[in-house]
Amino acid sequence: SAVISQKPSRDICQRGTSLTIQCQVDSQVTMMFWYRQQPGQSLTLIATANQGSEATYESGFVIDKFPISRPNLTFSTLTVSNMSPEDSSIYLCSVADRPNSPLHFGNGTRLTVT
Amino acid sequence: AQKITQTQPGMFVQEKEAVTLDCTYDTSDPSYGLFWYKQPSSGEMIFLIYQGSYDQQNATEGRYSLNFQKARKSANLVISASQLGDSAMYFCAMREGRAGYSTLTFGKGTMLLVSP
């Protein structure tokens, strides 16, 4: 299965700033997914990122707040913009390395906004 | 309505005993897949086991087995011979449809604590 490296693993940021999270996969994958896990909650899909096209955002998430890049088949970034304390969460990158396979996750980025 | 329901916020089990974590799901699609993930306190999501809607046999992976009851729309995870390292959050998830790269919907999770 794909090996996913996610950076940073954690960060503490001030409100109003932005943080870019990187996700690197050791093999080419068609689809990458970004999830958010708020404290004590389940995972919620933010968006799906295809290489070469705009990301598809779920209801409640917008590109201006969570811009995503997918420049090639092994890399993606998620930016959390103009952060507020409500953005404090774990952000997880995931991939499916073949159709109908389980999603494999990076180790997550634990973000705290003060 | 919630697509994935995990009714047990927390479960306690003694080491070496078996434990069942409940999961019910809701879908009208005849083609779907059910997944269980483990999330230790470190935060990573670890895939455990998968059951497809057309699979005739219950899935097993080592100490993990999935008790799949299609008519009841339940997909309970059974962990045999619990170990201290099994203490973690467990999430049930579902993928609907035949589309190869569709995403997963997760339940709220069950926190499992294994005591010596």
Coordinates of N, CA and C in Angstrom, one line a residue:
Chain A
S1 N 0.8 -1.2 0.0 CA 0.0 0.0 0.0 C 0.9 1.3 0.0
A2 N 0.3 2.4 -0.4 CA 1.0 3.6 -0.5 C 1.5 4.1 0.8
V3 N 2.7 4.7 0.8 CA 3.2 5.3 2.0 C 3.0 6.8 1.9
I4 N 2.4 7.4 2.9 CA 2.1 8.8 2.8 C 2.8 9.6 3.9
S5 N 3.5 10.6 3.5 CA 4.2 11.5 4.4 C 3.5 12.8 4.4
Q6 N 3.2 13.3 5.6 CA 2.4 14.5 5.8 C 3.2 15.4 6.7
K7 N 3.3 16.7 6.3 CA 4.1 17.7 7.1 C 3.4 19.0 7.1
P8 N 3.4 19.7 8.2 CA 4.1 19.3 9.5 C 3.2 18.4 10.3
S9 N 3.8 17.7 11.3 CA 3.0 16.8 12.1 C 2.1 17.5 13.1
R10 N 2.6 18.7 13.5 CA 1.8 19.5 14.4 C 2.3 20.9 14.3
D11 N 1.4 21.9 14.6 CA 1.8 23.3 14.6 C 0.8 24.1 15.5
I12 N 1.3 25.1 16.1 CA 0.5 26.1 16.8 C 0.6 27.4 16.1
C13 N -0.5 27.9 15.7 CA -0.5 29.1 14.9 C -1.4 30.2 15.5
Q14 N -1.1 31.4 15.1 CA -1.9 32.5 15.6 C -3.1 32.8 14.7
R15 N -4.2 33.2 15.3 CA -5.4 33.5 14.5 C -5.0 34.5 13.4
G16 N -5.7 34.4 12.3 CA -5.5 35.3 11.2 C -4.4 34.9 10.2
T17 N -3.5 33.9 10.6 CA -2.5 33.5 9.7 C -2.9 32.3 8.9
S18 N -2.1 31.8 8.1 CA -2.4 30.6 7.2 C -1.3 29.6 7.4
L19 N -1.7 28.3 7.2 CA -0.8 27.2 7.3 C -1.0 26.3 6.1
T20 N 0.1 25.9 5.4 CA 0.0 25.0 4.3 C 0.6 23.6 4.8
I21 N -0.3 22.6 4.5 CA 0.1 21.2 4.9 C 0.4 20.5 3.6
Q22 N 1.5 19.7 3.7 CA 2.0 19.0 2.5 C 1.7 17.5 2.7
C23 N 1.4 16.9 1.6 CA 1.1 15.4 1.5 C 1.9 14.9 0.4
Q24 N 2.8 14.0 0.7 CA 3.7 13.3 -0.3 C 3.4 11.8 -0.3
V25 N 3.2 11.3 -1.5 CA 2.9 9.8 -1.6 C 4.1 9.2 -2.3
D26 N 4.4 7.9 -2.0 CA 5.6 7.3 -2.6 C 5.3 6.6 -3.9
S27 N 4.0 6.7 -4.4 CA 3.6 6.2 -5.7 C 2.6 7.1 -6.3
Q28 N 2.4 7.0 -7.6 CA 1.4 7.8 -8.3 C 0.0 7.3 -7.9
V29 N -0.9 8.3 -7.5 CA -2.2 8.0 -7.2 C -3.2 8.9 -7.9
T30 N -4.3 8.4 -8.3 CA -5.3 9.2 -9.0 C -5.9 10.3 -8.1
M31 N -6.4 9.8 -7.0 CA -7.2 10.7 -6.2 C -6.6 10.8 -4.8
M32 N -6.6 12.1 -4.3 CA -6.2 12.3 -3.0 C -7.4 13.1 -2.2
F33 N -7.5 12.8 -1.0 CA -8.6 13.3 -0.2 C -8.1 14.0 1.0
W34 N -8.7 15.1 1.4 CA -8.3 15.8 2.6 C -9.5 15.7 3.6
Y35 N -9.2 15.3 4.8 CA -10.2 15.2 5.8 C -9.9 16.1 7.0
R36 N -10.9 16.5 7.7 CA -10.7 17.2 9.0 C -11.3 16.4 10.1
Q37 N -10.6 16.4 11.2 CA -11.1 15.7 12.4 C -11.1 16.7 13.6
Q38 N -12.2 17.3 13.9 CA -12.3 18.3 15.0 C -12.1 17.5 16.3
P39 N -11.7 18.2 17.4 CA -11.5 17.5 18.7 C -12.6 16.6 19.1
G40 N -12.3 15.3 19.4 CA -13.3 14.4 19.8 C -14.4 14.0 18.8
Q41 N -14.2 14.3 17.6 CA -15.2 14.1 16.5 C -14.7 13.1 15.5
S42 N -15.5 12.7 14.6 CA -15.2 11.8 13.5 C -14.5 12.6 12.4
L43 N -14.2 11.9 11.3 CA -13.6 12.5 10.2 C -14.6 13.1 9.2
T44 N -14.4 14.3 8.7 CA -15.2 14.9 7.8 C -14.4 15.3 6.5
L45 N -14.9 14.9 5.4 CA -14.2 15.2 4.1 C -14.3 16.6 3.8
I46 N -13.1 17.2 3.5 CA -13.1 18.6 3.1 C -13.2 18.7 1.6
A47 N -12.3 17.9 0.9 CA -12.3 18.0 -0.6 C -11.6 16.8 -1.2
T48 N -11.9 16.6 -2.5 CA -11.2 15.6 -3.3 C -10.3 16.3 -4.3
A49 N -9.1 15.8 -4.4 CA -8.1 16.5 -5.3 C -7.7 15.5 -6.4
N50 N -8.0 15.9 -7.6 CA -7.5 15.2 -8.8 C -6.4 16.0 -9.4
Q51 N -5.4 15.3 -9.9 CA -4.3 16.0 -10.6 C -4.8 16.7 -11.8
G52 N -4.4 17.9 -12.0 CA -4.7 18.7 -13.2 C -6.1 19.3 -13.2
S53 N -6.8 19.2 -12.2 CA -8.1 19.9 -12.2 C -8.4 20.5 -10.8
E54 N -9.4 21.3 -10.7 CA -9.8 22.0 -9.5 C -10.3 20.9 -8.5
A55 N -10.0 21.2 -7.3 CA -10.5 20.3 -6.2 C -12.0 20.4 -6.1
T56 N -12.6 19.3 -5.7 CA -14.1 19.3 -5.5 C -14.3 19.4 -4.0
Y57 N -15.0 20.4 -3.5 CA -15.2 20.7 -2.1 C -16.6 20.1 -1.6
E58 N -16.6 19.7 -0.4 CA -17.8 19.2 0.2 C -18.6 20.4 0.8
S59 N -19.9 20.2 1.0 CA -20.7 21.2 1.6 C -20.1 21.7 2.9
G60 N -20.0 23.0 3.0 CA -19.5 23.7 4.2 C -18.0 24.0 4.1
F61 N -17.4 23.6 3.0 CA -16.0 24.0 2.8 C -15.8 24.7 1.5
V62 N -15.0 25.8 1.5 CA -14.9 26.6 0.3 C -13.4 26.8 0.0
I63 N -13.2 27.1 -1.3 CA -11.8 27.1 -1.8 C -11.1 28.3 -1.2
D64 N -11.7 29.4 -0.9 CA -11.0 30.6 -0.3 C -10.5 30.2 1.1
K65 N -11.1 29.4 1.8 CA -10.7 29.1 3.1 C -9.7 27.9 3.1
F66 N -9.9 26.9 2.2 CA -9.1 25.7 2.2 C -8.6 25.5 0.7
P67 N -7.7 26.4 0.2 CA -7.2 26.1 -1.1 C -6.3 24.9 -1.2
I68 N -6.5 24.2 -2.3 CA -5.8 22.9 -2.4 C -5.0 22.9 -3.7
S69 N -3.8 22.4 -3.7 CA -3.0 22.2 -4.9 C -2.8 20.8 -5.2
R70 N -2.7 20.4 -6.4 CA -2.4 19.0 -6.8 C -1.6 19.0 -8.1
P71 N -0.3 19.4 -7.9 CA 0.5 19.7 -9.1 C 0.9 18.4 -9.9
N72 N 0.9 17.3 -9.2 CA 1.3 16.0 -9.8 C 0.7 14.8 -9.1
L73 N 1.0 13.6 -9.6 CA 0.3 12.4 -9.1 C 0.8 11.9 -7.7
T74 N 1.8 12.6 -7.2 CA 2.3 12.2 -5.9 C 2.3 13.2 -4.8
F75 N 1.7 14.4 -5.0 CA 1.9 15.5 -4.1 C 0.6 16.3 -4.1
S76 N 0.3 16.8 -2.9 CA -0.8 17.8 -2.7 C -0.6 18.6 -1.5
T77 N -1.2 19.8 -1.5 CA -1.1 20.7 -0.4 C -2.5 21.2 0.0
L78 N -2.8 21.4 1.3 CA -4.0 22.0 1.8 C -3.5 23.2 2.6
T79 N -4.1 24.3 2.3 CA -3.8 25.5 3.1 C -5.1 25.9 3.9
V80 N -4.9 26.1 5.2 CA -5.9 26.6 6.1 C -5.7 28.1 6.2
S81 N -6.6 28.9 5.6 CA -6.4 30.3 5.5 C -7.1 31.1 6.6
N82 N -6.5 32.2 7.0 CA -7.1 33.2 7.9 C -7.7 32.4 9.1
M83 N -6.8 31.7 9.8 CA -7.2 30.7 10.8 C -7.9 31.4 12.0
S84 N -8.8 30.6 12.6 CA -9.5 31.0 13.8 C -9.4 29.8 14.8
P85 N -9.6 30.0 16.0 CA -9.6 28.8 17.0 C -10.5 27.6 16.5
E86 N -11.5 27.9 15.8 CA -12.4 26.9 15.4 C -11.8 26.0 14.3
D87 N -10.7 26.4 13.8 CA -9.9 25.6 12.8 C -9.0 24.6 13.5
S88 N -8.9 24.6 14.8 CA -8.1 23.7 15.5 C -8.6 22.3 15.3
S89 N -7.8 21.4 14.7 CA -8.3 20.1 14.3 C -7.1 19.3 13.9
I90 N -7.3 18.0 13.6 CA -6.3 17.2 12.9 C -6.8 17.2 11.5
Y91 N -5.8 17.5 10.6 CA -6.1 17.4 9.1 C -5.3 16.2 8.6
L92 N -6.1 15.4 7.8 CA -5.5 14.2 7.3 C -5.6 14.1 5.8
C93 N -4.5 13.7 5.2 CA -4.4 13.4 3.8 C -4.7 11.9 3.6
S94 N -5.4 11.6 2.6 CA -5.6 10.1 2.3 C -5.6 9.9 0.8
V95 N -5.3 8.6 0.5 CA -5.3 8.2 -0.9 C -5.8 6.8 -1.1
A96 N -6.4 6.5 -2.3 CA -6.7 5.2 -2.7 C -5.8 4.8 -3.8
D97 N -4.9 3.8 -3.6 CA -3.9 3.6 -4.6 C -4.4 2.7 -5.8
R98 N -5.6 2.2 -5.6 CA -6.3 1.5 -6.8 C -7.8 1.6 -6.5
P99 N -8.6 1.3 -7.6 CA -10.0 1.4 -7.4 C -10.5 0.5 -6.4
N100 N -11.5 0.9 -5.6 CA -12.2 0.2 -4.6 C -11.3 -0.3 -3.5
S101 N -10.1 0.2 -3.4 CA -9.2 -0.2 -2.3 C -9.5 0.7 -1.0
P102 N -9.0 0.3 0.1 CA -9.2 1.1 1.3 C -8.5 2.4 1.2
L103 N -8.9 3.5 1.8 CA -8.1 4.7 1.9 C -7.0 4.5 2.9
H104 N -5.8 5.0 2.5 CA -4.7 5.0 3.4 C -4.4 6.4 3.7
F105 N -4.0 6.6 5.0 CA -3.9 7.9 5.6 C -2.5 8.3 5.9
G106 N -2.2 9.6 5.8 CA -1.0 10.1 6.4 C -1.2 10.2 7.9
N107 N -0.1 10.5 8.6 CA -0.1 10.6 10.1 C -0.9 11.8 10.6
G108 N -1.3 12.7 9.7 CA -2.1 13.8 10.2 C -1.3 15.0 10.6
T109 N -1.9 16.2 10.6 CA -1.3 17.4 11.1 C -2.2 17.9 12.2
R110 N -1.7 18.0 13.4 CA -2.4 18.4 14.5 C -2.3 19.9 14.7
L111 N -3.3 20.7 14.3 CA -3.2 22.1 14.3 C -4.0 22.7 15.5
T112 N -3.3 23.6 16.2 CA -3.9 24.4 17.2 C -3.8 25.9 16.9
V113 N -4.9 26.6 16.9 CA -4.9 28.0 16.6 C -5.2 28.8 17.9
T114 N -4.4 29.7 18.2 CA -4.5 30.5 19.5 C -5.0 31.9 19.2
Chain B
A1 N -30.6 11.3 7.9 CA -30.3 10.1 8.7 C -28.8 9.9 8.6
Q2 N -28.2 9.4 9.7 CA -26.8 9.1 9.6 C -26.5 7.9 8.8
K3 N -25.5 7.9 8.0 CA -25.2 6.7 7.2 C -24.5 5.7 8.0
I4 N -23.7 6.1 8.9 CA -22.9 5.1 9.8 C -23.2 5.4 11.2
T5 N -23.7 4.5 12.0 CA -24.0 4.7 13.4 C -23.2 3.7 14.3
Q6 N -22.4 4.3 15.2 CA -21.7 3.6 16.2 C -22.3 4.0 17.5
T7 N -23.0 3.1 18.2 CA -23.8 3.5 19.4 C -23.0 3.5 20.6
Q8 N -21.8 2.9 20.6 CA -21.0 2.7 21.8 C -19.9 3.8 21.9
P9 N -20.0 4.8 22.7 CA -19.0 5.8 22.7 C -17.7 5.3 23.3
G10 N -17.9 4.3 24.3 CA -16.7 3.7 24.9 C -16.9 2.3 25.3
M11 N -15.9 1.5 25.2 CA -16.0 0.1 25.6 C -14.7 -0.3 26.4
F12 N -15.0 -1.1 27.4 CA -13.9 -1.6 28.2 C -13.8 -3.1 28.1
V13 N -12.6 -3.6 28.0 CA -12.4 -5.1 27.9 C -11.1 -5.4 28.7
Q14 N -11.0 -6.6 29.2 CA -9.8 -7.1 29.8 C -8.9 -7.7 28.8
E15 N -7.7 -7.6 29.0 CA -6.7 -8.2 28.2 C -7.0 -9.7 28.0
K16 N -6.8 -10.2 26.7 CA -7.1 -11.6 26.3 C -8.5 -11.9 26.1
E17 N -9.4 -11.0 26.4 CA -10.8 -11.3 26.1 C -11.2 -10.8 24.8
A18 N -12.3 -11.2 24.2 CA -12.8 -10.8 22.9 C -13.8 -9.6 23.2
V19 N -13.9 -8.7 22.2 CA -14.8 -7.6 22.3 C -15.4 -7.3 20.9
T20 N -16.7 -6.9 21.0 CA -17.4 -6.6 19.7 C -17.7 -5.1 19.7
L21 N -17.4 -4.4 18.6 CA -17.7 -3.0 18.4 C -18.8 -2.9 17.4
D22 N -19.9 -2.3 17.7 CA -21.0 -2.3 16.9 C -21.0 -1.2 15.8
C23 N -21.6 -1.5 14.7 CA -21.7 -0.6 13.5 C -22.9 -0.9 12.7
T24 N -23.8 0.0 12.6 CA -24.9 -0.1 11.6 C -24.8 0.9 10.5
Y25 N -25.3 0.6 9.4 CA -25.2 1.5 8.3 C -26.5 1.7 7.5
D26 N -26.6 2.7 6.7 CA -27.8 3.0 6.0 C -27.4 3.4 4.6
T27 N -27.9 2.6 3.6 CA -27.7 2.9 2.2 C -28.8 2.2 1.4
S28 N -29.1 2.8 0.3 CA -30.0 2.2 -0.6 C -29.3 1.6 -1.9
D29 N -28.0 1.9 -1.9 CA -27.2 1.4 -3.0 C -26.8 -0.1 -2.7
P30 N -27.1 -1.0 -3.7 CA -26.8 -2.4 -3.5 C -25.3 -2.7 -3.5
S31 N -24.5 -1.8 -4.0 CA -23.1 -2.0 -4.0 C -22.4 -1.0 -3.0
Y32 N -21.7 -1.6 -2.1 CA -21.1 -0.7 -1.1 C -20.0 -1.5 -0.4
G33 N -19.1 -0.8 0.3 CA -18.1 -1.5 1.1 C -18.0 -0.9 2.5
L34 N -17.7 -1.8 3.4 CA -17.6 -1.4 4.8 C -16.2 -1.5 5.3
F35 N -15.7 -0.6 6.1 CA -14.3 -0.6 6.5 C -14.2 -0.3 8.0
W36 N -13.2 -0.8 8.6 CA -12.9 -0.4 10.0 C -11.5 0.1 10.1
Y37 N -11.4 1.2 10.8 CA -10.1 1.8 11.0 C -9.8 2.0 12.5
K38 N -8.5 1.9 12.9 CA -8.1 2.1 14.3 C -7.3 3.4 14.3
Q39 N -7.6 4.3 15.3 CA -6.9 5.5 15.5 C -6.3 5.6 16.9
P40 N -5.0 5.3 17.1 CA -4.4 5.4 18.4 C -4.3 6.9 18.8
S41 N -3.8 7.1 20.0 CA -3.7 8.5 20.5 C -2.7 9.3 19.6
S42 N -1.8 8.7 18.9 CA -0.9 9.4 18.1 C -1.6 10.0 16.9
G43 N -2.8 9.6 16.5 CA -3.6 10.2 15.5 C -3.7 9.6 14.1
E44 N -2.8 8.7 13.8 CA -2.8 8.1 12.5 C -4.0 7.2 12.4
M45 N -4.5 7.0 11.2 CA -5.6 6.1 10.9 C -5.1 4.9 10.2
I46 N -5.4 3.7 10.9 CA -4.8 2.4 10.5 C -6.0 1.6 9.9
F47 N -5.9 1.2 8.7 CA -6.9 0.3 8.1 C -6.8 -1.1 8.7
L48 N -8.0 -1.6 9.1 CA -8.0 -2.9 9.7 C -8.6 -4.0 8.8
I49 N -9.8 -3.8 8.3 CA -10.5 -4.8 7.7 C -11.6 -4.2 6.7
Y50 N -11.9 -5.0 5.7 CA -12.9 -4.6 4.7 C -13.9 -5.7 4.4
Q51 N -15.2 -5.3 4.2 CA -16.2 -6.2 3.8 C -17.0 -5.6 2.6
G52 N -17.1 -6.3 1.5 CA -17.9 -5.8 0.4 C -19.3 -6.3 0.5
S53 N -20.2 -5.6 -0.1 CA -21.6 -5.9 0.1 C -22.0 -7.2 -0.6
Y54 N -21.2 -7.7 -1.6 CA -21.5 -8.9 -2.3 C -20.7 -10.1 -1.7
D55 N -19.8 -9.8 -0.8 CA -19.0 -10.9 -0.2 C -19.9 -11.9 0.6
Q56 N -19.7 -13.1 0.3 CA -20.5 -14.2 0.9 C -20.0 -14.5 2.3
Q57 N -18.7 -14.4 2.5 CA -18.1 -14.8 3.8 C -17.8 -13.5 4.6
N58 N -17.8 -13.7 5.9 CA -17.4 -12.6 6.7 C -15.9 -12.4 6.6
A59 N -15.4 -11.2 6.6 CA -14.0 -10.9 6.4 C -13.2 -11.2 7.7
T60 N -12.0 -11.7 7.6 CA -11.1 -11.9 8.7 C -9.7 -11.4 8.4
E61 N -9.1 -10.8 9.4 CA -7.7 -10.4 9.3 C -7.0 -10.6 10.6
G62 N -6.4 -11.7 10.8 CA -5.7 -12.0 12.0 C -6.7 -12.0 13.2
R63 N -6.5 -11.2 14.2 CA -7.4 -11.1 15.3 C -8.7 -10.4 15.1
Y64 N -8.8 -9.8 13.9 CA -10.0 -9.0 13.6 C -10.9 -9.8 12.7
S65 N -12.2 -9.8 13.0 CA -13.2 -10.3 12.1 C -14.3 -9.4 12.0
L66 N -15.1 -9.5 10.9 CA -16.2 -8.6 10.7 C -17.5 -9.4 10.7
N67 N -18.4 -9.2 11.6 CA -19.6 -9.9 11.7 C -20.6 -9.1 10.8
F68 N -20.8 -9.6 9.6 CA -21.6 -8.9 8.6 C -23.0 -9.5 8.5
Q69 N -24.0 -8.7 8.9 CA -25.4 -9.1 8.8 C -26.1 -8.2 7.9
K70 N -26.2 -8.6 6.6 CA -26.7 -7.7 5.6 C -28.1 -7.3 5.8
A71 N -28.9 -8.2 6.2 CA -30.4 -7.9 6.4 C -30.6 -6.9 7.5
R72 N -29.7 -7.0 8.5 CA -29.8 -6.0 9.6 C -29.0 -4.8 9.4
K73 N -28.3 -4.7 8.3 CA -27.4 -3.6 8.0 C -26.4 -3.3 9.1
S74 N -25.8 -4.4 9.5 CA -24.8 -4.2 10.6 C -23.5 -4.9 10.2
A75 N -22.4 -4.3 10.7 CA -21.0 -4.7 10.3 C -20.2 -4.6 11.6
N76 N -20.4 -5.4 12.5 CA -19.7 -5.3 13.8 C -18.2 -5.9 13.7
L77 N -17.3 -5.2 14.4 CA -15.9 -5.6 14.4 C -15.7 -6.4 15.7
V78 N -15.2 -7.6 15.5 CA -14.8 -8.5 16.6 C -13.3 -8.5 16.7
I79 N -12.8 -8.2 17.9 CA -11.4 -8.3 18.2 C -11.2 -9.5 19.2
S80 N -10.5 -10.5 18.8 CA -10.3 -11.6 19.7 C -9.0 -11.4 20.5
A81 N -8.9 -12.0 21.6 CA -7.7 -12.0 22.4 C -7.1 -10.6 22.5
S82 N -7.9 -9.6 23.1 CA -7.5 -8.2 23.2 C -6.1 -8.0 23.8
Q83 N -5.4 -7.1 23.3 CA -4.1 -6.7 23.8 C -4.1 -5.3 24.2
L84 N -3.1 -4.9 25.1 CA -3.1 -3.5 25.6 C -2.9 -2.5 24.5
G85 N -2.2 -2.9 23.4 CA -2.0 -2.1 22.3 C -3.3 -1.9 21.4
D86 N -4.3 -2.6 21.7 CA -5.6 -2.4 21.0 C -6.4 -1.2 21.5
S87 N -5.9 -0.6 22.6 CA -6.6 0.6 23.2 C -6.4 1.7 22.2
A88 N -7.6 2.2 21.7 CA -7.6 3.2 20.6 C -9.0 3.6 20.3
M89 N -9.2 4.5 19.4 CA -10.5 4.9 18.8 C -10.7 4.0 17.6
Y90 N -11.9 3.5 17.4 CA -12.2 2.6 16.3 C -13.3 3.3 15.5
F91 N -13.1 3.4 14.2 CA -14.1 4.0 13.3 C -14.6 3.0 12.3
C92 N -15.9 3.0 12.1 CA -16.5 2.2 11.0 C -16.8 3.2 9.9
A93 N -16.6 2.8 8.6 CA -16.8 3.7 7.5 C -17.4 2.9 6.3
M94 N -18.0 3.6 5.4 CA -18.7 3.0 4.3 C -18.4 3.8 3.0
R95 N -18.2 3.0 1.9 CA -18.1 3.6 0.6 C -19.3 3.1 -0.2
E96 N -20.0 4.0 -0.8 CA -21.2 3.6 -1.6 C -21.0 3.6 -3.1
G97 N -21.6 2.6 -3.7 CA -21.5 2.6 -5.2 C -20.3 1.9 -5.7
R98 N -20.3 1.7 -7.0 CA -19.2 0.9 -7.7 C -18.1 1.8 -8.1
A99 N -18.3 3.1 -8.0 CA -17.2 4.1 -8.5 C -15.9 3.8 -7.7
G100 N -14.9 3.6 -8.5 CA -13.7 3.1 -7.9 C -13.0 3.9 -6.9
Y101 N -13.2 5.2 -7.0 CA -12.4 6.1 -6.1 C -13.3 7.0 -5.2
S102 N -14.5 6.5 -5.0 CA -15.4 7.3 -4.1 C -14.9 7.3 -2.7
T103 N -15.2 8.3 -2.0 CA -14.7 8.5 -0.6 C -15.4 7.7 0.4
L104 N -15.0 7.8 1.6 CA -15.6 7.1 2.8 C -16.4 8.1 3.7
T105 N -17.5 7.6 4.2 CA -18.2 8.2 5.3 C -18.0 7.5 6.6
F106 N -17.6 8.3 7.6 CA -17.2 7.7 8.8 C -18.3 7.8 9.9
G107 N -18.3 6.8 10.8 CA -19.1 7.0 12.0 C -18.4 7.8 13.1
K108 N -19.0 8.0 14.2 CA -18.5 8.8 15.3 C -17.4 8.1 16.1
G109 N -17.3 6.8 15.9 CA -16.2 6.1 16.6 C -16.6 5.6 17.9
T110 N -15.8 4.6 18.4 CA -15.9 3.9 19.7 C -14.5 3.9 20.3
M111 N -14.4 4.4 21.5 CA -13.1 4.3 22.2 C -13.0 3.0 23.0
L112 N -12.0 2.3 22.6 CA -11.8 1.0 23.3 C -10.6 1.1 24.3
L113 N -10.9 0.7 25.5 CA -9.8 0.6 26.5 C -9.6 -0.8 27.0
V114 N -8.4 -1.3 26.8 CA -8.0 -2.6 27.2 C -7.3 -2.6 28.5
S115 N -7.7 -3.3 29.6 CA -7.1 -3.2 30.9 C -6.3 -4.5 31.1
P116 N -5.2 -4.4 31.9 CA -4.5 -5.6 32.2 C -5.3 -6.6 33.0

